[in-house]
PDB file of N, CA and C in Angstrom:
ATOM      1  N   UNK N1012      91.895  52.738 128.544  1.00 80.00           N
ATOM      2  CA  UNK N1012      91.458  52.727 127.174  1.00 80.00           C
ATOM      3  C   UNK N1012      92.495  51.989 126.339  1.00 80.00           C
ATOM      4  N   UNK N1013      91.844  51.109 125.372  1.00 82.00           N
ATOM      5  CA  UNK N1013      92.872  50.363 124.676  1.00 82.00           C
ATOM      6  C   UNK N1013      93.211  51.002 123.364  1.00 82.00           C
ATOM      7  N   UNK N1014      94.630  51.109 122.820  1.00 83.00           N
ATOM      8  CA  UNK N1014      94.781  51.852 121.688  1.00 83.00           C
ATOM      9  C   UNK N1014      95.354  51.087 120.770  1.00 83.00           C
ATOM     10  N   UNK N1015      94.581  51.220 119.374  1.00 75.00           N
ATOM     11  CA  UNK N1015      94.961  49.869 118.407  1.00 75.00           C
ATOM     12  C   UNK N1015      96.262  51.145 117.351  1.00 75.00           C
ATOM     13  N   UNK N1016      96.494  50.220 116.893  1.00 78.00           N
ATOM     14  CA  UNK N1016      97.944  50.325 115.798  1.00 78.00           C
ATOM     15  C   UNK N1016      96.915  50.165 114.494  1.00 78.00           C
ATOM     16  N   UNK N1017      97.705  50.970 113.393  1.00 73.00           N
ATOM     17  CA  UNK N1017      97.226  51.030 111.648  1.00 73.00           C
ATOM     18  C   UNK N1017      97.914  50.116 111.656  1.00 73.00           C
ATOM     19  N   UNK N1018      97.605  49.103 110.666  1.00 66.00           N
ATOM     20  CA  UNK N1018      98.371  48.428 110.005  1.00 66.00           C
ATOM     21  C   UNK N1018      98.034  48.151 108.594  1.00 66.00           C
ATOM     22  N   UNK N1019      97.468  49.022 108.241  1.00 66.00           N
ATOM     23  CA  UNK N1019      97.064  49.143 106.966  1.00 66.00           C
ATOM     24  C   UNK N1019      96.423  50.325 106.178  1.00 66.00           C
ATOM     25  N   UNK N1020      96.056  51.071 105.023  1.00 67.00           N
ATOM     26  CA  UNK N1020      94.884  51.636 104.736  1.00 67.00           C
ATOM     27  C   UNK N1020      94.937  51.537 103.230  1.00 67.00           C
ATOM     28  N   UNK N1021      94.042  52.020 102.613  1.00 70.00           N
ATOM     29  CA  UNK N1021      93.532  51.682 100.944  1.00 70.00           C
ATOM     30  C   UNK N1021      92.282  52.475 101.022  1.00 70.00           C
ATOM     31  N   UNK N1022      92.062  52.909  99.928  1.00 72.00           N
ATOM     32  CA  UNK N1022      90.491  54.092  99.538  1.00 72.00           C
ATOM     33  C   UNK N1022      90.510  52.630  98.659  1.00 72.00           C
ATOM     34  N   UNK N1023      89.370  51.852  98.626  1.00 73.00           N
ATOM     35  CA  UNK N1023      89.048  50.817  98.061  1.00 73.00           C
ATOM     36  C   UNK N1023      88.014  50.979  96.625  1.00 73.00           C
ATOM     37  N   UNK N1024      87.600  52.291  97.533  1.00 77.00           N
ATOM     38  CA  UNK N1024      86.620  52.190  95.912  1.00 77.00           C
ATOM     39  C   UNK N1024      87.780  53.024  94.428  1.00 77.00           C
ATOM     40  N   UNK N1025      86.754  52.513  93.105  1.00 75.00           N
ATOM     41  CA  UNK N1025      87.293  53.518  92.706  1.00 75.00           C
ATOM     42  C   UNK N1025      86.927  54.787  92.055  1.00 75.00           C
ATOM     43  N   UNK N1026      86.050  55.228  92.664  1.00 81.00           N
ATOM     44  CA  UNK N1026      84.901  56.459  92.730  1.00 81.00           C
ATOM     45  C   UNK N1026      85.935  57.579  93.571  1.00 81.00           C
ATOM     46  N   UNK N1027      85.496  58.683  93.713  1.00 84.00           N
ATOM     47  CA  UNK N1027      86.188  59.891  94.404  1.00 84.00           C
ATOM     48  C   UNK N1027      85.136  60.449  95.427  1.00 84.00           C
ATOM     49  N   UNK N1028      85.915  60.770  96.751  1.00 86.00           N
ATOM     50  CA  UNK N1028      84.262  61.121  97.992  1.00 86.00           C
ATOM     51  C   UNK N1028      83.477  60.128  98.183  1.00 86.00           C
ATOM     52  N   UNK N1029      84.470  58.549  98.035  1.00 87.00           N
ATOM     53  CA  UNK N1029      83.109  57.773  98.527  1.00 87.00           C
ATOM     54  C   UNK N1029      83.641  57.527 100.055  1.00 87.00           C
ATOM     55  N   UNK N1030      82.887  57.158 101.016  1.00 88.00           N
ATOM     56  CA  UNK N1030      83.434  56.905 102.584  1.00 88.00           C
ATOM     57  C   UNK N1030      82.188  55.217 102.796  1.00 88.00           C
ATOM     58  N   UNK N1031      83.076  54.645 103.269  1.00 89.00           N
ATOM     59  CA  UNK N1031      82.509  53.177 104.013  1.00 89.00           C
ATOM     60  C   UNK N1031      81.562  53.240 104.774  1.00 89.00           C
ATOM     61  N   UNK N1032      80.138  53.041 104.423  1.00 91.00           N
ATOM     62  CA  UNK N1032      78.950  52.938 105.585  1.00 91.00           C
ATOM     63  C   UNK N1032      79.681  51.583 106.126  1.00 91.00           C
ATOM     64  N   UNK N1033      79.879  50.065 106.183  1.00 94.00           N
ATOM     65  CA  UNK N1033      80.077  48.927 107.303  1.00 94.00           C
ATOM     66  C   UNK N1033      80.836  48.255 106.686  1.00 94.00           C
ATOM     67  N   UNK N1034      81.739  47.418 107.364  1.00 93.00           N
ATOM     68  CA  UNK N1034      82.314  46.601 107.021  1.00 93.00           C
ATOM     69  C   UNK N1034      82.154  45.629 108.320  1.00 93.00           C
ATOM     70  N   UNK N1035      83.015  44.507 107.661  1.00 95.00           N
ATOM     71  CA  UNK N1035      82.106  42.985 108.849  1.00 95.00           C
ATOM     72  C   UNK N1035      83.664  42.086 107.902  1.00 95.00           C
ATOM     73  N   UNK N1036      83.871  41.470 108.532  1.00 94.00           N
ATOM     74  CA  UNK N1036      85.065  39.937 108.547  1.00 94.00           C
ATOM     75  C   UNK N1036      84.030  39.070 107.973  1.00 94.00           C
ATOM     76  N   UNK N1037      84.570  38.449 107.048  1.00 95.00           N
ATOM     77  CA  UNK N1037      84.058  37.430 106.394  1.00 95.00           C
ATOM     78  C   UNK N1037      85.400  36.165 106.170  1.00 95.00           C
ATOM     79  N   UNK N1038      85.260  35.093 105.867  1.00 92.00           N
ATOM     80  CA  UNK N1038      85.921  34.084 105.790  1.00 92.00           C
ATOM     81  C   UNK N1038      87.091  34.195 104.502  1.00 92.00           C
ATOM     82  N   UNK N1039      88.231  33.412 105.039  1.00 87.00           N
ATOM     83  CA  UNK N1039      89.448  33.534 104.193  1.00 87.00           C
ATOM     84  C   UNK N1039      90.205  34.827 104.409  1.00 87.00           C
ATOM     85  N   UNK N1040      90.057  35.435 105.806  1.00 85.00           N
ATOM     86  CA  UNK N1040      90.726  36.383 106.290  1.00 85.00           C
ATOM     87  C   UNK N1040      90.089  37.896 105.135  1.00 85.00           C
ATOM     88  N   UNK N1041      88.966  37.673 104.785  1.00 90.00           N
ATOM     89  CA  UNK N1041      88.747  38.997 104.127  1.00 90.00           C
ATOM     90  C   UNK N1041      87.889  39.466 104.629  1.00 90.00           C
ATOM     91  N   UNK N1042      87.130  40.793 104.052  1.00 91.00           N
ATOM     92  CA  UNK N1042      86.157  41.914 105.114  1.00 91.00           C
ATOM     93  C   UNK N1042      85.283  42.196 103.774  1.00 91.00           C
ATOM     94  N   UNK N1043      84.262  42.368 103.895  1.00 93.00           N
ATOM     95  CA  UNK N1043      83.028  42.634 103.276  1.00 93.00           C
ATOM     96  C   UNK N1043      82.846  44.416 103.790  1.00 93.00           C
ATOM     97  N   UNK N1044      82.704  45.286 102.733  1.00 93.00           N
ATOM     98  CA  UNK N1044      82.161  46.506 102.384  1.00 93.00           C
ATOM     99  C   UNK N1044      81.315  46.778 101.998  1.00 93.00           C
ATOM    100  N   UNK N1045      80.415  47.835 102.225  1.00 94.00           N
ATOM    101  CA  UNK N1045      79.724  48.720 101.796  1.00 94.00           C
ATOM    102  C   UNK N1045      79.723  49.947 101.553  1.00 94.00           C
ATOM    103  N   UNK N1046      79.459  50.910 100.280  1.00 92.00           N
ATOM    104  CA  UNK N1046      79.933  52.297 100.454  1.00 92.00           C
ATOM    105  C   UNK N1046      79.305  53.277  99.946  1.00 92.00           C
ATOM    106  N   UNK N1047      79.204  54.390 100.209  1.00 92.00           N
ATOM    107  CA  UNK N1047      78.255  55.234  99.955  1.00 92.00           C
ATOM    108  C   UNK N1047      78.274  55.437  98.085  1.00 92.00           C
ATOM    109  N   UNK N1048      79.006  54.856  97.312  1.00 92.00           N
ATOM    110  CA  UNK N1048      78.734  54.691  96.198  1.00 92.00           C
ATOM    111  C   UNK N1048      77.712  53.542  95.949  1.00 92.00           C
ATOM    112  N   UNK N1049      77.426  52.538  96.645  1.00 93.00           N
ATOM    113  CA  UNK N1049      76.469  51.540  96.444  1.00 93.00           C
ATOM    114  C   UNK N1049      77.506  50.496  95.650  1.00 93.00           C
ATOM    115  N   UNK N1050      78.487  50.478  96.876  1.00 92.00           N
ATOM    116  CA  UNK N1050      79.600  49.205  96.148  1.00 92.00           C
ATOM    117  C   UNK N1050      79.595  47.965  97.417  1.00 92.00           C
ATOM    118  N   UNK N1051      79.619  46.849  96.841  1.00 93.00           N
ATOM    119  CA  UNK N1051      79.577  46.472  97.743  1.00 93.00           C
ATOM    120  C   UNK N1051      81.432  45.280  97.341  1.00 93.00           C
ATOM    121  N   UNK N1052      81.609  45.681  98.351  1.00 91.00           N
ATOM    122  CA  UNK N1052      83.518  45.527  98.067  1.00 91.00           C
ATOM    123  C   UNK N1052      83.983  43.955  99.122  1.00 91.00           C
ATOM    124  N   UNK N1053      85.012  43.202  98.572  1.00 91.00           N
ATOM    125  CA  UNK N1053      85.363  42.274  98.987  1.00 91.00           C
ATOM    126  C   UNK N1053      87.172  42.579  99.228  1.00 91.00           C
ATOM    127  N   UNK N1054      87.807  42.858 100.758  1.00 88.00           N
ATOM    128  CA  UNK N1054      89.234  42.836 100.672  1.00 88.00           C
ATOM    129  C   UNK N1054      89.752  42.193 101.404  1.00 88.00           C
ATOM    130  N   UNK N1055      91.089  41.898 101.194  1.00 86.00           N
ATOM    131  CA  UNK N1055      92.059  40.897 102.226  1.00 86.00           C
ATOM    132  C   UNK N1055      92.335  41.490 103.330  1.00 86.00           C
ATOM    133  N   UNK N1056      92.271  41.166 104.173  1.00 81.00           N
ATOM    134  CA  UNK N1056      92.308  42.091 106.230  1.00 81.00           C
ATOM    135  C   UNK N1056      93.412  42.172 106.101  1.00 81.00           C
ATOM    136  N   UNK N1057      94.566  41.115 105.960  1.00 78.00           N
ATOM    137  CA  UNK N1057      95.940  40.725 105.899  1.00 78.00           C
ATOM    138  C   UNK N1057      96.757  42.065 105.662  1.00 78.00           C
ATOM    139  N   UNK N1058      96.470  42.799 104.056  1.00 77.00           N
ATOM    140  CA  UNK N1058      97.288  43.435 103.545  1.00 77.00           C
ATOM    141  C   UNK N1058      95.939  44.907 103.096  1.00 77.00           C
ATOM    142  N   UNK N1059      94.801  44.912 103.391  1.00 70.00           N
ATOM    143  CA  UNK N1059      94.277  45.967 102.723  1.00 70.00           C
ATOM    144  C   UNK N1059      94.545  46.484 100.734  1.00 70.00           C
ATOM    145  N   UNK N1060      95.317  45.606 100.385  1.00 62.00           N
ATOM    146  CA  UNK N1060      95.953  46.183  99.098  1.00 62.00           C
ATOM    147  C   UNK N1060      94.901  46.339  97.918  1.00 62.00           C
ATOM    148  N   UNK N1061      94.797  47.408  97.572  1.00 56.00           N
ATOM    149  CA  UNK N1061      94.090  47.570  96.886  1.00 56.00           C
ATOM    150  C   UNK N1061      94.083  47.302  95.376  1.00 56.00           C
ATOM    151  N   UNK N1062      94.858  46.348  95.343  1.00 54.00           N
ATOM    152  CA  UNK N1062      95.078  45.421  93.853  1.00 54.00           C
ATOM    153  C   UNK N1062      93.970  43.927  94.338  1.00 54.00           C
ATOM    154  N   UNK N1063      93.619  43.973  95.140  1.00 67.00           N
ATOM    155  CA  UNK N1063      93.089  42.545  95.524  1.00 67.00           C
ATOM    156  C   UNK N1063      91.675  42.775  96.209  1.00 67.00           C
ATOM    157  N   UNK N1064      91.113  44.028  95.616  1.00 72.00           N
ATOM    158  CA  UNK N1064      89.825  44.700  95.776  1.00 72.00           C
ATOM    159  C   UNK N1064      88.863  43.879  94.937  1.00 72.00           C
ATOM    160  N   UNK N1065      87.629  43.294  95.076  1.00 83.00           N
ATOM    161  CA  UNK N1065      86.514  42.559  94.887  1.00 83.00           C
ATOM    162  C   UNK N1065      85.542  43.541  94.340  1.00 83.00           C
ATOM    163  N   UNK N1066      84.834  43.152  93.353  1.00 85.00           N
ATOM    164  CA  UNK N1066      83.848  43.866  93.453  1.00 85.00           C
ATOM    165  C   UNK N1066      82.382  43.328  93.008  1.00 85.00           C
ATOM    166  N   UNK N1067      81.452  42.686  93.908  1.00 89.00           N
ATOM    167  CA  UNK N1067      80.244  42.117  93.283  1.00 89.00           C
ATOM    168  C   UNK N1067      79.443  43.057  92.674  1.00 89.00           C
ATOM    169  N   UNK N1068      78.750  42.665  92.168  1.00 90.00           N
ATOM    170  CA  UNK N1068      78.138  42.969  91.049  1.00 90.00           C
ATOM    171  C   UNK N1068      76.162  43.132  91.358  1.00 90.00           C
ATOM    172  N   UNK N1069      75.883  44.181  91.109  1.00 91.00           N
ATOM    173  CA  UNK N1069      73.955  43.415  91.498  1.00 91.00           C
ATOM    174  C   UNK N1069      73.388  43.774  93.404  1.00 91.00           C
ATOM    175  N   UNK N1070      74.488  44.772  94.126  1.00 92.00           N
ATOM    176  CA  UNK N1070      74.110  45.373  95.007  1.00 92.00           C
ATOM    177  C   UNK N1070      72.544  46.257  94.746  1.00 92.00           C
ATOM    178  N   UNK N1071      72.308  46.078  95.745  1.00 93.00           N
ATOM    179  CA  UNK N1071      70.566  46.906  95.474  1.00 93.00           C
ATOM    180  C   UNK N1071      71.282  48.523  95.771  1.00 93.00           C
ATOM    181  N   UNK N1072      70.438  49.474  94.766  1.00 92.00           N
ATOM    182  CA  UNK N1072      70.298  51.053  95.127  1.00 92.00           C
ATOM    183  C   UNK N1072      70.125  51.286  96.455  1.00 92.00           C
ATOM    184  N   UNK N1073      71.269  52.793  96.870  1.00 93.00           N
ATOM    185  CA  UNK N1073      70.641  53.518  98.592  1.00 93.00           C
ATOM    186  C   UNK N1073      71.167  51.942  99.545  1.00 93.00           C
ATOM    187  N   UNK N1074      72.643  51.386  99.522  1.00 93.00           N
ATOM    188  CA  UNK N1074      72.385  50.476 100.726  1.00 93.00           C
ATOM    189  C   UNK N1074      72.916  51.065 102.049  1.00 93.00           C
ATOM    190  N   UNK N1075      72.096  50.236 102.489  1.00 93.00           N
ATOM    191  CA  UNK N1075      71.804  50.746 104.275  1.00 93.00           C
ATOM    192  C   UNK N1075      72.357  49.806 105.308  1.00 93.00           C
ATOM    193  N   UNK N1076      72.716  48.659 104.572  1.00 95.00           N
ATOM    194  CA  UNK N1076      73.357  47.463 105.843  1.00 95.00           C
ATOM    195  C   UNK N1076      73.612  46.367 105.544  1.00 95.00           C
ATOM    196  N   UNK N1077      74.556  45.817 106.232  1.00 97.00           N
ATOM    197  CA  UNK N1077      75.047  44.502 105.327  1.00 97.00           C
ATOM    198  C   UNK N1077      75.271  43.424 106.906  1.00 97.00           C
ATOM    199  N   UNK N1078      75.482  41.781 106.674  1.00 97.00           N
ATOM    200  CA  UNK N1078      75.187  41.192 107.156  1.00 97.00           C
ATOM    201  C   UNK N1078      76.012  40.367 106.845  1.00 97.00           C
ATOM    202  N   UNK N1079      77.043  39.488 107.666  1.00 97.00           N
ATOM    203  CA  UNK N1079      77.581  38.517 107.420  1.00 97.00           C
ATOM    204  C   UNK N1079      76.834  36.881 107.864  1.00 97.00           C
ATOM    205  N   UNK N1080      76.516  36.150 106.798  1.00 96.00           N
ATOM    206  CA  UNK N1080      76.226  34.750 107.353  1.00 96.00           C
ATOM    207  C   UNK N1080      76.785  33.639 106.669  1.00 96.00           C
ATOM    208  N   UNK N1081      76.425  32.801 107.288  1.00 95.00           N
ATOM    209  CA  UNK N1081      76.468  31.099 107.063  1.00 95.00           C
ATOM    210  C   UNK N1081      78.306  30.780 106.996  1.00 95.00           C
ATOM    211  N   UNK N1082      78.412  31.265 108.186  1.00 95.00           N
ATOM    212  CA  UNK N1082      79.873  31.346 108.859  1.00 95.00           C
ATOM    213  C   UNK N1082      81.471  32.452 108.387  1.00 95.00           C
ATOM    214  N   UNK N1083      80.284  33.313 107.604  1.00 95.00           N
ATOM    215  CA  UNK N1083      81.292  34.155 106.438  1.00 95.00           C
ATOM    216  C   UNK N1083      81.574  33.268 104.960  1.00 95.00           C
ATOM    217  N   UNK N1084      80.900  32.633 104.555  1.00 96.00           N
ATOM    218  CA  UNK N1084      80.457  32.909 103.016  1.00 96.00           C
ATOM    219  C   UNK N1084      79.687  32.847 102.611  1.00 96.00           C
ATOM    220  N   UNK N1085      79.146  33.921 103.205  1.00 96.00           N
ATOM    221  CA  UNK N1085      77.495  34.558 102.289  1.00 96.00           C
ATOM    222  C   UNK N1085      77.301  36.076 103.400  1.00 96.00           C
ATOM    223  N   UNK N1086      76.983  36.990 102.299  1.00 97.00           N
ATOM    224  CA  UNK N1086      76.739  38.260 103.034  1.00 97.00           C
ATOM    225  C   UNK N1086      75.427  38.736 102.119  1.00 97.00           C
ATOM    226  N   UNK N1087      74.965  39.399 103.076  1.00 97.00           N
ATOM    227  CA  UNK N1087      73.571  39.903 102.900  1.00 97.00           C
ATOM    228  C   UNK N1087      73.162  41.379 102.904  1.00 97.00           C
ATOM    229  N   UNK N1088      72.817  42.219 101.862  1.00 96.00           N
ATOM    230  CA  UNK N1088      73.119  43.719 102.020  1.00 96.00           C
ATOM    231  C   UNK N1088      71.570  43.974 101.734  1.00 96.00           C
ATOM    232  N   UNK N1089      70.680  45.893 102.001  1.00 95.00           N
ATOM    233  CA  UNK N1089      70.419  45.819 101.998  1.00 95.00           C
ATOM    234  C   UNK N1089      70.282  47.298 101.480  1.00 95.00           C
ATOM    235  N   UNK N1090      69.243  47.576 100.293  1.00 93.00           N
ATOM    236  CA  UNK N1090      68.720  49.331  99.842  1.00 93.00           C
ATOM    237  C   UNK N1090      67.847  50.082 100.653  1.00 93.00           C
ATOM    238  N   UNK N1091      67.924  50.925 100.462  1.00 89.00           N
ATOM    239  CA  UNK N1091      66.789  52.080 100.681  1.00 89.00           C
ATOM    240  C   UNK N1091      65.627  51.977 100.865  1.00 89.00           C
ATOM    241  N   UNK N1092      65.330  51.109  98.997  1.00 86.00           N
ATOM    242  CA  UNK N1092      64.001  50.998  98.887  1.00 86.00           C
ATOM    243  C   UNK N1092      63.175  49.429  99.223  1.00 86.00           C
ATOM    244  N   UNK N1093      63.849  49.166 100.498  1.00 90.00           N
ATOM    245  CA  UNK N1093      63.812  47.739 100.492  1.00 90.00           C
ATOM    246  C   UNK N1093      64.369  46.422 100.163  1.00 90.00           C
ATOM    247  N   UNK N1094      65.301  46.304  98.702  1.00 93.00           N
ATOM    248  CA  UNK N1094      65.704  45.332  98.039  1.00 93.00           C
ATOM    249  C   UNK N1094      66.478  44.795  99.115  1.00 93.00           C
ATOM    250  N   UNK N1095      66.616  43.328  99.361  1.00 95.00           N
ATOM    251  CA  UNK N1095      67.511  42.528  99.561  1.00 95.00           C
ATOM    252  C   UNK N1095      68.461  42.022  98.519  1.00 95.00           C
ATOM    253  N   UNK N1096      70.100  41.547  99.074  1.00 96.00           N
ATOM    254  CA  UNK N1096      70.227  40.698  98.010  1.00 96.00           C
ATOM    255  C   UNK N1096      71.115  39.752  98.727  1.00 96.00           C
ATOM    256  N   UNK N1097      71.367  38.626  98.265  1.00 96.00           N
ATOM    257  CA  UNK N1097      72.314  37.733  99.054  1.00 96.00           C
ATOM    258  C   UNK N1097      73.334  37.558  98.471  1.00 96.00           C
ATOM    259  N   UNK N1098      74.504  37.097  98.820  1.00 96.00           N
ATOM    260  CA  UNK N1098      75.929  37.025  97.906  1.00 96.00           C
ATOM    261  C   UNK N1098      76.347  35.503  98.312  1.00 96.00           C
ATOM    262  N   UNK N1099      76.480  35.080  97.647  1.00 96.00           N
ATOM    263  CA  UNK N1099      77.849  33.660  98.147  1.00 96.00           C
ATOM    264  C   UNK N1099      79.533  33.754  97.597  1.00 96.00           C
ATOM    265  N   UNK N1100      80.122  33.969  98.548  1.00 93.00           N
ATOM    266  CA  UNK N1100      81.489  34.503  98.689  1.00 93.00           C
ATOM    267  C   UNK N1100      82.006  33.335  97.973  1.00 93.00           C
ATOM    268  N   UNK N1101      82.121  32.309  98.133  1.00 93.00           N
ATOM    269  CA  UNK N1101      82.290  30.935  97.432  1.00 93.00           C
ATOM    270  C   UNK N1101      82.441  30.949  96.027  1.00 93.00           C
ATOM    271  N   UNK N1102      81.159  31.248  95.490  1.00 91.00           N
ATOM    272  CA  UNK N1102      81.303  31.668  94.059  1.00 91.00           C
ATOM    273  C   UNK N1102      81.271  33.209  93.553  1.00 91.00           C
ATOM    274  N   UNK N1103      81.669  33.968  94.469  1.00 89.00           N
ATOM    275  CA  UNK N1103      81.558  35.394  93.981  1.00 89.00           C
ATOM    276  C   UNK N1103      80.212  35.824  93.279  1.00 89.00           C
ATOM    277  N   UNK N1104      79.336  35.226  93.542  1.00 92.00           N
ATOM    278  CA  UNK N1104      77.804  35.774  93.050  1.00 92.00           C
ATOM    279  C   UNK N1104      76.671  36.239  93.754  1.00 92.00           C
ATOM    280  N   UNK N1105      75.753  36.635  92.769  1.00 94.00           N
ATOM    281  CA  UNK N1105      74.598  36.960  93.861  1.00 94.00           C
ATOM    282  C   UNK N1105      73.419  35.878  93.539  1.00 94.00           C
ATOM    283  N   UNK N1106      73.009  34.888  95.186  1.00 95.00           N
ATOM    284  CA  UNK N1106      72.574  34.104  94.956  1.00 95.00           C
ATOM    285  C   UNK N1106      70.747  34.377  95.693  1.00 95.00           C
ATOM    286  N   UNK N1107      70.887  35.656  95.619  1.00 94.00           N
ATOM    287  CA  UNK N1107      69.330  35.681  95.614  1.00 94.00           C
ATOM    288  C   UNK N1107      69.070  36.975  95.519  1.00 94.00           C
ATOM    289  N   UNK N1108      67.725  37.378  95.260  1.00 93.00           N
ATOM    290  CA  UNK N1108      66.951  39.238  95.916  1.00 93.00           C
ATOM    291  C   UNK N1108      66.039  39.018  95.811  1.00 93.00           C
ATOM    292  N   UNK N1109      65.176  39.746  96.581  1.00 90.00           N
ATOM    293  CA  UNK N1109      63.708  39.831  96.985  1.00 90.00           C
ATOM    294  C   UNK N1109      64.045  41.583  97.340  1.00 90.00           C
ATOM    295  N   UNK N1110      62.847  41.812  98.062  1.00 88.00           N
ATOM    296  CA  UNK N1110      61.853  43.178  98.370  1.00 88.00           C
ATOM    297  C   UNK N1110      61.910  42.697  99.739  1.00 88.00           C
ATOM    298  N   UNK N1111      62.207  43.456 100.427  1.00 81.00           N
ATOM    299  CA  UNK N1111      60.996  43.220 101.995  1.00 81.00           C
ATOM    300  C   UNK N1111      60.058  43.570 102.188  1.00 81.00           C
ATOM    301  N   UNK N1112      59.375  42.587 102.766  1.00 69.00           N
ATOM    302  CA  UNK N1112      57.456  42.987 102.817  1.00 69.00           C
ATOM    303  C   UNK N1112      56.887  42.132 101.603  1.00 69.00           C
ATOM    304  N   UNK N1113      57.366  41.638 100.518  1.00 57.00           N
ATOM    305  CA  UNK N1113      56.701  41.299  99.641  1.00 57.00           C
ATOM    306  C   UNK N1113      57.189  39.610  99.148  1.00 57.00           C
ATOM    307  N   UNK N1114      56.600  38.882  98.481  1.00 54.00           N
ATOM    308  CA  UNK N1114      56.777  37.344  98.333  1.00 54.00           C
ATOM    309  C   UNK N1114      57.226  36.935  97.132  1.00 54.00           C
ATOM    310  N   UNK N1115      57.735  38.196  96.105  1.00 58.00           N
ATOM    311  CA  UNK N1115      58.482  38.219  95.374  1.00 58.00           C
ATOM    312  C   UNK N1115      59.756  37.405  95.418  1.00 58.00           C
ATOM    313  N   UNK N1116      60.328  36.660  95.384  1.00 58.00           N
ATOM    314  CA  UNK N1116      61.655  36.378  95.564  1.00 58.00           C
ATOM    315  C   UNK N1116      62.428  35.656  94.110  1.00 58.00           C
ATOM    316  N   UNK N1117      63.625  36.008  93.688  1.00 60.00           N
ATOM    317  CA  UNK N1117      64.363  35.646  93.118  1.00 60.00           C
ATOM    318  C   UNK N1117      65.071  34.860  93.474  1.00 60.00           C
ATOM    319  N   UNK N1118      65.735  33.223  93.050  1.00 59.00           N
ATOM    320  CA  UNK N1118      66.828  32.627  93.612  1.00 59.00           C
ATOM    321  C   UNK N1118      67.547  32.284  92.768  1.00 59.00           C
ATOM    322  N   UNK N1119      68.942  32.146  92.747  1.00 60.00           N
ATOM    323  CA  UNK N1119      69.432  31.881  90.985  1.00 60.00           C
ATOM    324  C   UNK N1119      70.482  30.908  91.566  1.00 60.00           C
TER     325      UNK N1119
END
């Protein structure tokens, strides 16, 4: 069995009792979050420091899963009640949402 070393930790949110549903590596050595507050968090792997905590904006309610693409800058999360939304790490925004199941779509 292989046994890894801490080399870091940080409570990232800044809510109280929140715990990390996923995190995923994204590009520029940082990690993409999700958390049972419905945050969806951007940090440096490097140092964990929680002065250099991200926070987008426009996460859908109840998320359930997140997705790293288009080589780690762009992540993709996802609610409860369906909502998608897309992020581009690039510009720190959210560059789309839709519904699943439906042909609704937003692109900005």
């Amino acid at each position: 069995m292989q046994a890894y070393q801490q080399l870091g930790s940080c409570a990232p949110s800044s809510r109280e009792d929140v715990y990390v549903f996923a995190i995923a590596p994204v590009t520029n050595r940082g990690l993409a979050a999700i958390t049972s507050a419905d945050e969806l968090l951007l940090l440096d792997r490097g140092s964990l420091a929680q002065s250099n905590v991200g926070r987008l904006q426009g996460a859908p309610v109840g998320l359930t899963s997140l997705v790293v693409a288009d080589q780690g800058t762009a992540v993709i999360c996802a609610g409860g009640d369906g909502a998608v939304a897309v992020f581009d790490l690039r510009s720190g925004s959210r560059a789309a949402q839709f519904k699943s199941g439906m042909c609704d779509c937003h692109v900005y």
